Amino acid sequence: MLVFDKIKDLKKCLTDKKKTGATIGFVPTMGALHQGHISLITISKAETDFTVCSIFVNPTQFNNQTDLTKYPRTPQKDIALLEEASCDVLYMPDVEDVYPKNDNRQFNFGYLDTILEGEHRPGHFNGVGQVVSILLAGIQPDKAYFGSKDYQQVMIVKELVKQLQLSTHIIACPILREPDGLAMSSRNTRLSGEERKIAAHIPVMMQKAIALIKEKDINAAKDYIKAETTMHPLMKLDYYEVCDANTLQPLKQYIPLQSTISLIAVFVGNVRLIDNWPV
Ligand code: PAF
């Protein structure tokens, strides 16, 4: 695997590769890689000729300084995992290479940025827009792969690509889960043993809530999630919402043929976890 820390060197490599007619797949990450990330590399390798992964903990998307400082960083383990997955190139820049000058751009993602993660993490999606647009402009991949755990992020990135008229095709990939159902996340490594056990309750609650939506209604599911998270002293609910899966508009009533998604953000101790399940 080739490793670059400068975009100008990566661009040169990719220009040569593209001249041979190779298609480029791109997997942007913030590192602390797990099998969820590796599944994106595997899909990219199956669908394109040459796979680039980036590892960059993007400061502009953190609205909480402690979260940024505490974000797990495991570069040596990441490189070993990517080598094992036969990733072709790793781009691991520092802040100066990504942001040679301050990025003051303000994106307008409209409604999408006012709900759920957008509402609870102000400025987060603007930071995602900044870094993803810079990475896509530099790498110009044919396809870029994102995990569906960040359901709203995938919608934001699709909107970004549309607004900037970029030609990269954005691919949403399935969530990978631990054997007990917890969605894989770099943040899981920050959970203590006890918190990890409590976090395993998230997928259980989400499935029980889906059953309640179908048997009773959305409010019954919301009441249940509120009660369950209040009961666990180490859990604090940020939001639970049931939305139209295409627009993310919150739903008041469940309509069986309408594609519907349930989404949650919950603190377990100090670690904020998100998950989503189709209804
Ligand atoms: O999902 C992530 O890990 C990040 O938001 C991304 C897309 C790599 C941008 O920093």
PDB file of C-alpha atoms and ligand atoms in Angstrom:
ATOM      1  CA  MET A   1       0.000   0.000   0.000  1.00  0.00           C
ATOM      2  CA  LEU A   2       1.283   3.448  -0.907  1.00  0.00           C
ATOM      3  CA  VAL A   3       1.022   6.027   1.873  1.00  0.00           C
ATOM      4  CA  PHE A   4       0.883   9.769   1.136  1.00  0.00           C
ATOM      5  CA  ASP A   5       0.678  12.693   3.508  1.00  0.00           C
ATOM      6  CA  LYS A   6       0.606  15.381   0.792  1.00  0.00           C
ATOM      7  CA  ILE A   7      -2.305  15.838  -1.595  1.00  0.00           C
ATOM      8  CA  LYS A   8       0.042  16.955  -4.391  1.00  0.00           C
ATOM      9  CA  ASP A   9       1.848  13.578  -4.312  1.00  0.00           C
ATOM     10  CA  LEU A  10      -1.419  11.649  -4.132  1.00  0.00           C
ATOM     11  CA  LYS A  11      -2.791  13.647  -7.083  1.00  0.00           C
ATOM     12  CA  LYS A  12       0.280  12.788  -9.172  1.00  0.00           C
ATOM     13  CA  CYS A  13      -0.124   9.085  -8.404  1.00  0.00           C
ATOM     14  CA  LEU A  14      -3.835   9.214  -9.277  1.00  0.00           C
ATOM     15  CA  THR A  15      -3.252  11.137 -12.523  1.00  0.00           C
ATOM     16  CA  ASP A  16      -0.891   8.354 -13.652  1.00  0.00           C
ATOM     17  CA  LYS A  17      -3.384   5.687 -12.596  1.00  0.00           C
ATOM     18  CA  LYS A  18      -6.325   7.401 -14.340  1.00  0.00           C
ATOM     19  CA  LYS A  19      -4.260   7.584 -17.564  1.00  0.00           C
ATOM     20  CA  THR A  20      -4.324   3.764 -17.633  1.00  0.00           C
ATOM     21  CA  GLY A  21      -8.140   3.902 -17.613  1.00  0.00           C
ATOM     22  CA  ALA A  22      -8.427   2.734 -13.991  1.00  0.00           C
ATOM     23  CA  THR A  23     -11.514   3.744 -12.018  1.00  0.00           C
ATOM     24  CA  ILE A  24     -10.939   5.174  -8.537  1.00  0.00           C
ATOM     25  CA  GLY A  25     -12.874   4.249  -5.396  1.00  0.00           C
ATOM     26  CA  PHE A  26     -12.555   6.388  -2.273  1.00  0.00           C
ATOM     27  CA  VAL A  27     -13.243   5.608   1.385  1.00  0.00           C
ATOM     28  CA  PRO A  28     -12.937   8.704   3.619  1.00  0.00           C
ATOM     29  CA  THR A  29     -12.456   7.912   7.317  1.00  0.00           C
ATOM     30  CA  MET A  30     -11.315   9.482  10.563  1.00  0.00           C
ATOM     31  CA  GLY A  31      -9.258   6.400  11.444  1.00  0.00           C
ATOM     32  CA  ALA A  32      -9.598   4.084  14.466  1.00  0.00           C
ATOM     33  CA  LEU A  33     -10.623   1.635  11.793  1.00  0.00           C
ATOM     34  CA  HIS A  34     -12.845  -1.386  12.444  1.00  0.00           C
ATOM     35  CA  GLN A  35     -14.448  -4.039  10.274  1.00  0.00           C
ATOM     36  CA  GLY A  36     -17.195  -1.574   9.285  1.00  0.00           C
ATOM     37  CA  HIS A  37     -14.567   0.576   7.529  1.00  0.00           C
ATOM     38  CA  ILE A  38     -12.900  -2.490   6.074  1.00  0.00           C
ATOM     39  CA  SER A  39     -16.229  -3.559   4.556  1.00  0.00           C
ATOM     40  CA  LEU A  40     -16.250  -0.219   2.665  1.00  0.00           C
ATOM     41  CA  ILE A  41     -12.742  -0.957   1.351  1.00  0.00           C
ATOM     42  CA  THR A  42     -13.903  -4.427   0.258  1.00  0.00           C
ATOM     43  CA  ILE A  43     -16.912  -2.983  -1.610  1.00  0.00           C
ATOM     44  CA  SER A  44     -14.745  -0.305  -3.226  1.00  0.00           C
ATOM     45  CA  LYS A  45     -12.219  -2.919  -4.337  1.00  0.00           C
ATOM     46  CA  ALA A  46     -14.999  -5.028  -5.854  1.00  0.00           C
ATOM     47  CA  GLU A  47     -16.530  -2.086  -7.742  1.00  0.00           C
ATOM     48  CA  THR A  48     -13.483  -0.039  -8.828  1.00  0.00           C
ATOM     49  CA  ASP A  49      -9.901  -0.663 -10.011  1.00  0.00           C
ATOM     50  CA  PHE A  50      -7.971   1.369  -7.444  1.00  0.00           C
ATOM     51  CA  THR A  51      -9.011   2.133  -3.857  1.00  0.00           C
ATOM     52  CA  VAL A  52      -7.909   5.179  -1.885  1.00  0.00           C
ATOM     53  CA  CYS A  53      -8.616   5.450   1.843  1.00  0.00           C
ATOM     54  CA  SER A  54      -8.111   8.665   3.797  1.00  0.00           C
ATOM     55  CA  ILE A  55      -7.542   8.977   7.525  1.00  0.00           C
ATOM     56  CA  PHE A  56      -8.048  12.491   8.817  1.00  0.00           C
ATOM     57  CA  VAL A  57      -9.668  13.550  12.077  1.00  0.00           C
ATOM     58  CA  ASN A  58     -11.361  16.650  10.714  1.00  0.00           C
ATOM     59  CA  PRO A  59     -11.363  19.407  13.363  1.00  0.00           C
ATOM     60  CA  THR A  60     -14.028  21.511  11.624  1.00  0.00           C
ATOM     61  CA  GLN A  61     -16.769  18.909  12.114  1.00  0.00           C
ATOM     62  CA  PHE A  62     -16.395  18.687  15.897  1.00  0.00           C
ATOM     63  CA  ASN A  63     -18.669  21.070  17.753  1.00  0.00           C
ATOM     64  CA  ASN A  64     -17.224  19.804  21.029  1.00  0.00           C
ATOM     65  CA  GLN A  65     -13.495  20.264  21.723  1.00  0.00           C
ATOM     66  CA  THR A  66     -13.321  17.356  24.209  1.00  0.00           C
ATOM     67  CA  ASP A  67     -14.862  15.038  21.630  1.00  0.00           C
ATOM     68  CA  LEU A  68     -12.113  16.051  19.160  1.00  0.00           C
ATOM     69  CA  THR A  69      -9.307  15.561  21.707  1.00  0.00           C
ATOM     70  CA  LYS A  70     -10.709  12.221  22.852  1.00  0.00           C
ATOM     71  CA  TYR A  71     -11.400  10.906  19.347  1.00  0.00           C
ATOM     72  CA  PRO A  72      -9.508   7.561  19.189  1.00  0.00           C
ATOM     73  CA  ARG A  73      -6.314   7.554  17.108  1.00  0.00           C
ATOM     74  CA  THR A  74      -4.694   4.210  16.219  1.00  0.00           C
ATOM     75  CA  PRO A  75      -2.577   4.874  13.082  1.00  0.00           C
ATOM     76  CA  GLN A  76      -0.338   1.779  13.246  1.00  0.00           C
ATOM     77  CA  LYS A  77      -3.269  -0.599  13.715  1.00  0.00           C
ATOM     78  CA  ASP A  78      -5.160   1.229  10.920  1.00  0.00           C
ATOM     79  CA  ILE A  79      -2.283   0.798   8.484  1.00  0.00           C
ATOM     80  CA  ALA A  80      -2.050  -2.925   9.319  1.00  0.00           C
ATOM     81  CA  LEU A  81      -5.808  -3.379   8.746  1.00  0.00           C
ATOM     82  CA  LEU A  82      -5.674  -1.536   5.420  1.00  0.00           C
ATOM     83  CA  GLU A  83      -2.643  -3.580   4.278  1.00  0.00           C
ATOM     84  CA  GLU A  84      -4.527  -6.752   5.184  1.00  0.00           C
ATOM     85  CA  ALA A  85      -7.553  -5.536   3.181  1.00  0.00           C
ATOM     86  CA  SER A  86      -5.251  -4.838   0.180  1.00  0.00           C
ATOM     87  CA  CYS A  87      -6.176  -1.162   0.071  1.00  0.00           C
ATOM     88  CA  ASP A  88      -4.121   0.464  -2.705  1.00  0.00           C
ATOM     89  CA  VAL A  89      -3.430   3.901  -1.253  1.00  0.00           C
ATOM     90  CA  LEU A  90      -3.699   5.624   2.113  1.00  0.00           C
ATOM     91  CA  TYR A  91      -3.823   9.414   2.356  1.00  0.00           C
ATOM     92  CA  MET A  92      -3.007  10.475   5.920  1.00  0.00           C
ATOM     93  CA  PRO A  93      -2.530  14.250   5.883  1.00  0.00           C
ATOM     94  CA  ASP A  94      -2.047  16.789   8.641  1.00  0.00           C
ATOM     95  CA  VAL A  95      -4.380  19.763   9.115  1.00  0.00           C
ATOM     96  CA  GLU A  96      -2.180  22.098   6.999  1.00  0.00           C
ATOM     97  CA  ASP A  97      -2.353  19.835   3.951  1.00  0.00           C
ATOM     98  CA  VAL A  98      -6.158  19.691   4.038  1.00  0.00           C
ATOM     99  CA  TYR A  99      -6.687  23.309   5.108  1.00  0.00           C
ATOM    100  CA  PRO A 100      -3.719  25.373   3.807  1.00  0.00           C
ATOM    101  CA  LYS A 101      -5.851  28.377   4.750  1.00  0.00           C
ATOM    102  CA  ASN A 102      -8.944  28.765   6.923  1.00  0.00           C
ATOM    103  CA  ASP A 103     -12.049  27.356   5.290  1.00  0.00           C
ATOM    104  CA  ASN A 104     -14.818  29.888   5.860  1.00  0.00           C
ATOM    105  CA  ARG A 105     -17.316  28.362   3.458  1.00  0.00           C
ATOM    106  CA  GLN A 106     -20.852  28.063   4.762  1.00  0.00           C
ATOM    107  CA  PHE A 107     -22.944  25.435   3.039  1.00  0.00           C
ATOM    108  CA  ASN A 108     -26.696  25.580   2.927  1.00  0.00           C
ATOM    109  CA  PHE A 109     -28.072  22.082   3.303  1.00  0.00           C
ATOM    110  CA  GLY A 110     -31.512  23.479   4.112  1.00  0.00           C
ATOM    111  CA  TYR A 111     -33.932  21.369   6.122  1.00  0.00           C
ATOM    112  CA  LEU A 112     -31.494  18.426   6.316  1.00  0.00           C
ATOM    113  CA  ASP A 113     -29.150  20.431   8.537  1.00  0.00           C
ATOM    114  CA  THR A 114     -31.882  21.536  10.954  1.00  0.00           C
ATOM    115  CA  ILE A 115     -32.922  18.135  12.303  1.00  0.00           C
ATOM    116  CA  LEU A 116     -31.426  15.219  14.278  1.00  0.00           C
ATOM    117  CA  GLU A 117     -27.597  15.458  14.076  1.00  0.00           C
ATOM    118  CA  GLY A 118     -27.858  18.894  12.458  1.00  0.00           C
ATOM    119  CA  GLU A 119     -29.977  20.198  15.340  1.00  0.00           C
ATOM    120  CA  HIS A 120     -27.977  18.501  18.099  1.00  0.00           C
ATOM    121  CA  ARG A 121     -24.487  19.149  16.688  1.00  0.00           C
ATOM    122  CA  PRO A 122     -24.617  22.669  15.225  1.00  0.00           C
ATOM    123  CA  GLY A 123     -21.945  23.237  12.574  1.00  0.00           C
ATOM    124  CA  HIS A 124     -21.138  19.522  12.317  1.00  0.00           C
ATOM    125  CA  PHE A 125     -22.443  19.014   8.791  1.00  0.00           C
ATOM    126  CA  ASN A 126     -20.850  22.242   7.584  1.00  0.00           C
ATOM    127  CA  GLY A 127     -17.506  20.787   8.702  1.00  0.00           C
ATOM    128  CA  VAL A 128     -18.313  17.488   6.986  1.00  0.00           C
ATOM    129  CA  GLY A 129     -19.180  19.466   3.836  1.00  0.00           C
ATOM    130  CA  GLN A 130     -15.865  21.315   4.008  1.00  0.00           C
ATOM    131  CA  VAL A 131     -13.656  18.265   4.372  1.00  0.00           C
ATOM    132  CA  VAL A 132     -15.577  15.986   1.996  1.00  0.00           C
ATOM    133  CA  SER A 133     -15.623  18.657  -0.734  1.00  0.00           C
ATOM    134  CA  ILE A 134     -11.850  19.187  -0.339  1.00  0.00           C
ATOM    135  CA  LEU A 135     -11.144  15.436  -0.439  1.00  0.00           C
ATOM    136  CA  LEU A 136     -13.436  14.829  -3.427  1.00  0.00           C
ATOM    137  CA  ALA A 137     -11.939  17.782  -5.317  1.00  0.00           C
ATOM    138  CA  GLY A 138      -8.391  16.518  -4.698  1.00  0.00           C
ATOM    139  CA  ILE A 139      -8.979  12.823  -5.381  1.00  0.00           C
ATOM    140  CA  GLN A 140     -11.781  13.054  -7.965  1.00  0.00           C
ATOM    141  CA  PRO A 141     -12.890   9.470  -7.403  1.00  0.00           C
ATOM    142  CA  ASP A 142     -15.471   7.755  -9.583  1.00  0.00           C
ATOM    143  CA  LYS A 143     -17.200   6.396  -6.479  1.00  0.00           C
ATOM    144  CA  ALA A 144     -17.010   7.276  -2.762  1.00  0.00           C
ATOM    145  CA  TYR A 145     -18.220   4.897  -0.057  1.00  0.00           C
ATOM    146  CA  PHE A 146     -19.922   5.898   3.199  1.00  0.00           C
ATOM    147  CA  GLY A 147     -21.352   3.799   6.035  1.00  0.00           C
ATOM    148  CA  SER A 148     -25.110   3.976   6.583  1.00  0.00           C
ATOM    149  CA  LYS A 149     -24.705   4.244  10.351  1.00  0.00           C
ATOM    150  CA  ASP A 150     -24.282   7.953   9.558  1.00  0.00           C
ATOM    151  CA  TYR A 151     -27.570   7.916   7.667  1.00  0.00           C
ATOM    152  CA  GLN A 152     -28.044  11.680   7.660  1.00  0.00           C
ATOM    153  CA  GLN A 153     -24.398  12.253   6.692  1.00  0.00           C
ATOM    154  CA  VAL A 154     -24.909  10.166   3.536  1.00  0.00           C
ATOM    155  CA  MET A 155     -27.890  12.368   2.609  1.00  0.00           C
ATOM    156  CA  ILE A 156     -25.836  15.522   3.309  1.00  0.00           C
ATOM    157  CA  VAL A 157     -22.933  14.267   1.164  1.00  0.00           C
ATOM    158  CA  LYS A 158     -25.321  13.446  -1.702  1.00  0.00           C
ATOM    159  CA  GLU A 159     -26.730  16.976  -1.403  1.00  0.00           C
ATOM    160  CA  LEU A 160     -23.177  18.428  -1.349  1.00  0.00           C
ATOM    161  CA  VAL A 161     -22.219  16.535  -4.512  1.00  0.00           C
ATOM    162  CA  LYS A 162     -25.412  17.784  -6.186  1.00  0.00           C
ATOM    163  CA  GLN A 163     -24.824  21.426  -5.147  1.00  0.00           C
ATOM    164  CA  LEU A 164     -21.157  21.376  -6.251  1.00  0.00           C
ATOM    165  CA  GLN A 165     -22.023  19.430  -9.402  1.00  0.00           C
ATOM    166  CA  LEU A 166     -19.336  16.838  -8.709  1.00  0.00           C
ATOM    167  CA  SER A 167     -19.280  13.681 -10.799  1.00  0.00           C
ATOM    168  CA  THR A 168     -18.453  11.270  -7.931  1.00  0.00           C
ATOM    169  CA  HIS A 169     -21.115   8.649  -7.315  1.00  0.00           C
ATOM    170  CA  ILE A 170     -21.907   8.416  -3.561  1.00  0.00           C
ATOM    171  CA  ILE A 171     -22.538   4.865  -2.352  1.00  0.00           C
ATOM    172  CA  ALA A 172     -24.263   4.114   0.980  1.00  0.00           C
ATOM    173  CA  CYS A 173     -23.023   0.820   2.431  1.00  0.00           C
ATOM    174  CA  PRO A 174     -24.713  -1.413   5.047  1.00  0.00           C
ATOM    175  CA  ILE A 175     -24.075  -0.983   8.775  1.00  0.00           C
ATOM    176  CA  LEU A 176     -21.844  -3.664  10.282  1.00  0.00           C
ATOM    177  CA  ARG A 177     -22.777  -4.838  13.765  1.00  0.00           C
ATOM    178  CA  GLU A 178     -21.015  -6.596  16.607  1.00  0.00           C
ATOM    179  CA  PRO A 179     -22.374 -10.092  17.455  1.00  0.00           C
ATOM    180  CA  ASP A 180     -24.646  -8.525  20.122  1.00  0.00           C
ATOM    181  CA  GLY A 181     -26.076  -6.072  17.564  1.00  0.00           C
ATOM    182  CA  LEU A 182     -24.227  -2.898  18.575  1.00  0.00           C
ATOM    183  CA  ALA A 183     -23.388  -0.891  15.441  1.00  0.00           C
ATOM    184  CA  MET A 184     -19.628  -0.850  14.839  1.00  0.00           C
ATOM    185  CA  SER A 185     -18.155   2.562  15.603  1.00  0.00           C
ATOM    186  CA  SER A 186     -14.711   3.962  16.359  1.00  0.00           C
ATOM    187  CA  ARG A 187     -16.307   5.495  19.447  1.00  0.00           C
ATOM    188  CA  ASN A 188     -17.108   2.037  20.895  1.00  0.00           C
ATOM    189  CA  THR A 189     -13.433   1.742  21.913  1.00  0.00           C
ATOM    190  CA  ARG A 190     -13.996   4.628  24.353  1.00  0.00           C
ATOM    191  CA  LEU A 191     -16.640   2.680  26.312  1.00  0.00           C
ATOM    192  CA  SER A 192     -15.669   1.093  29.640  1.00  0.00           C
ATOM    193  CA  GLY A 193     -16.542  -2.589  30.167  1.00  0.00           C
ATOM    194  CA  GLU A 194     -19.728  -1.657  31.980  1.00  0.00           C
ATOM    195  CA  GLU A 195     -20.690   0.996  29.398  1.00  0.00           C
ATOM    196  CA  ARG A 196     -20.104  -1.486  26.569  1.00  0.00           C
ATOM    197  CA  LYS A 197     -22.599  -3.883  28.190  1.00  0.00           C
ATOM    198  CA  ILE A 198     -25.156  -1.072  28.479  1.00  0.00           C
ATOM    199  CA  ALA A 199     -24.534  -0.002  24.857  1.00  0.00           C
ATOM    200  CA  ALA A 200     -25.593  -3.502  23.751  1.00  0.00           C
ATOM    201  CA  HIS A 201     -29.070  -2.501  24.885  1.00  0.00           C
ATOM    202  CA  ILE A 202     -29.339   0.097  22.063  1.00  0.00           C
ATOM    203  CA  PRO A 203     -30.127  -2.379  19.217  1.00  0.00           C
ATOM    204  CA  VAL A 204     -32.453  -4.319  21.545  1.00  0.00           C
ATOM    205  CA  MET A 205     -34.400  -1.124  22.355  1.00  0.00           C
ATOM    206  CA  MET A 206     -34.487  -0.127  18.689  1.00  0.00           C
ATOM    207  CA  GLN A 207     -36.037  -3.461  17.680  1.00  0.00           C
ATOM    208  CA  LYS A 208     -38.547  -3.411  20.513  1.00  0.00           C
ATOM    209  CA  ALA A 209     -39.486   0.140  19.462  1.00  0.00           C
ATOM    210  CA  ILE A 210     -40.075  -1.031  15.878  1.00  0.00           C
ATOM    211  CA  ALA A 211     -42.436  -3.718  17.189  1.00  0.00           C
ATOM    212  CA  LEU A 212     -44.289  -1.019  19.179  1.00  0.00           C
ATOM    213  CA  ILE A 213     -44.551   1.232  16.103  1.00  0.00           C
ATOM    214  CA  LYS A 214     -46.215  -1.597  14.224  1.00  0.00           C
ATOM    215  CA  GLU A 215     -48.399  -2.886  17.068  1.00  0.00           C
ATOM    216  CA  LYS A 216     -49.377   0.499  18.526  1.00  0.00           C
ATOM    217  CA  ASP A 217     -47.976   3.780  17.202  1.00  0.00           C
ATOM    218  CA  ILE A 218     -44.887   5.992  16.962  1.00  0.00           C
ATOM    219  CA  ASN A 219     -45.629   7.737  20.273  1.00  0.00           C
ATOM    220  CA  ALA A 220     -45.642   4.393  22.107  1.00  0.00           C
ATOM    221  CA  ALA A 221     -42.164   3.706  20.667  1.00  0.00           C
ATOM    222  CA  LYS A 222     -40.942   7.174  21.701  1.00  0.00           C
ATOM    223  CA  ASP A 223     -42.318   6.764  25.242  1.00  0.00           C
ATOM    224  CA  TYR A 224     -40.661   3.358  25.512  1.00  0.00           C
ATOM    225  CA  ILE A 225     -37.231   4.652  24.378  1.00  0.00           C
ATOM    226  CA  LYS A 226     -37.490   7.624  26.752  1.00  0.00           C
ATOM    227  CA  ALA A 227     -38.428   5.358  29.687  1.00  0.00           C
ATOM    228  CA  GLU A 228     -35.683   2.791  28.919  1.00  0.00           C
ATOM    229  CA  THR A 229     -32.917   5.368  28.569  1.00  0.00           C
ATOM    230  CA  THR A 230     -34.030   7.224  31.697  1.00  0.00           C
ATOM    231  CA  MET A 231     -33.983   3.965  33.643  1.00  0.00           C
ATOM    232  CA  HIS A 232     -30.284   3.311  32.880  1.00  0.00           C
ATOM    233  CA  PRO A 233     -28.232   5.761  34.992  1.00  0.00           C
ATOM    234  CA  LEU A 234     -25.379   5.668  32.452  1.00  0.00           C
ATOM    235  CA  MET A 235     -27.615   6.430  29.437  1.00  0.00           C
ATOM    236  CA  LYS A 236     -28.809   9.836  28.298  1.00  0.00           C
ATOM    237  CA  LEU A 237     -31.058  10.156  25.274  1.00  0.00           C
ATOM    238  CA  ASP A 238     -30.170  12.907  22.787  1.00  0.00           C
ATOM    239  CA  TYR A 239     -32.956  12.064  20.337  1.00  0.00           C
ATOM    240  CA  TYR A 240     -35.068   9.244  19.012  1.00  0.00           C
ATOM    241  CA  GLU A 241     -37.061   9.962  15.889  1.00  0.00           C
ATOM    242  CA  VAL A 242     -39.068   8.053  13.311  1.00  0.00           C
ATOM    243  CA  CYS A 243     -38.778   9.588   9.849  1.00  0.00           C
ATOM    244  CA  ASP A 244     -39.542   9.161   6.193  1.00  0.00           C
ATOM    245  CA  ALA A 245     -36.450   7.307   4.990  1.00  0.00           C
ATOM    246  CA  ASN A 246     -36.119   9.429   1.840  1.00  0.00           C
ATOM    247  CA  THR A 247     -36.634  12.930   3.225  1.00  0.00           C
ATOM    248  CA  LEU A 248     -35.940  12.516   6.966  1.00  0.00           C
ATOM    249  CA  GLN A 249     -39.173  14.376   7.711  1.00  0.00           C
ATOM    250  CA  PRO A 250     -40.385  13.153  11.151  1.00  0.00           C
ATOM    251  CA  LEU A 251     -43.514  11.031  10.951  1.00  0.00           C
ATOM    252  CA  LYS A 252     -46.466  11.245  13.314  1.00  0.00           C
ATOM    253  CA  GLN A 253     -48.098   8.087  12.037  1.00  0.00           C
ATOM    254  CA  TYR A 254     -46.634   4.899  10.663  1.00  0.00           C
ATOM    255  CA  ILE A 255     -47.851   4.026   7.172  1.00  0.00           C
ATOM    256  CA  PRO A 256     -46.751   0.457   6.313  1.00  0.00           C
ATOM    257  CA  LEU A 257     -45.900   1.090   2.644  1.00  0.00           C
ATOM    258  CA  GLN A 258     -43.988   4.327   3.265  1.00  0.00           C
ATOM    259  CA  SER A 259     -40.245   3.675   3.659  1.00  0.00           C
ATOM    260  CA  THR A 260     -39.527   4.551   7.264  1.00  0.00           C
ATOM    261  CA  ILE A 261     -36.395   4.804   9.376  1.00  0.00           C
ATOM    262  CA  SER A 262     -35.927   5.055  13.141  1.00  0.00           C
ATOM    263  CA  LEU A 263     -32.868   6.954  14.354  1.00  0.00           C
ATOM    264  CA  ILE A 264     -31.280   7.373  17.764  1.00  0.00           C
ATOM    265  CA  ALA A 265     -28.447   9.325  19.390  1.00  0.00           C
ATOM    266  CA  VAL A 266     -27.703   8.381  22.968  1.00  0.00           C
ATOM    267  CA  PHE A 267     -24.899   9.026  25.414  1.00  0.00           C
ATOM    268  CA  VAL A 268     -23.519   6.000  27.226  1.00  0.00           C
ATOM    269  CA  GLY A 269     -21.386   7.593  29.920  1.00  0.00           C
ATOM    270  CA  ASN A 270     -19.621  10.378  28.017  1.00  0.00           C
ATOM    271  CA  VAL A 271     -19.645   8.594  24.675  1.00  0.00           C
ATOM    272  CA  ARG A 272     -22.269   9.654  22.153  1.00  0.00           C
ATOM    273  CA  LEU A 273     -23.458   6.783  19.966  1.00  0.00           C
ATOM    274  CA  ILE A 274     -25.814   6.864  16.981  1.00  0.00           C
ATOM    275  CA  ASP A 275     -27.719   4.097  15.254  1.00  0.00           C
ATOM    276  CA  ASN A 276     -30.609   3.633  12.856  1.00  0.00           C
ATOM    277  CA  TRP A 277     -32.960   0.821  11.885  1.00  0.00           C
ATOM    278  CA  PRO A 278     -35.444   0.639   9.018  1.00  0.00           C
ATOM    279  CA  VAL A 279     -38.988   0.124  10.258  1.00  0.00           C
TER     280      VAL A 279
HETATM  281  O1  PAF B   1     -17.902   9.594   8.760  1.00  0.00           O
HETATM  282  C1  PAF B   1     -16.755  10.017   8.995  1.00  0.00           C
HETATM  283  O2  PAF B   1     -15.884   9.298   9.455  1.00  0.00           O
HETATM  284  C2  PAF B   1     -16.448  11.465   8.704  1.00  0.00           C
HETATM  285  O3  PAF B   1     -17.538  12.274   8.947  1.00  0.00           O
HETATM  286  C3  PAF B   1     -15.897  11.701   7.277  1.00  0.00           C
HETATM  287  C4  PAF B   1     -16.918  11.351   6.231  1.00  0.00           C
HETATM  288  C5  PAF B   1     -14.640  10.873   7.074  1.00  0.00           C
HETATM  289  C6  PAF B   1     -15.533  13.173   7.108  1.00  0.00           C
HETATM  290  O4  PAF B   1     -14.573  13.577   8.041  1.00  0.00           O
END
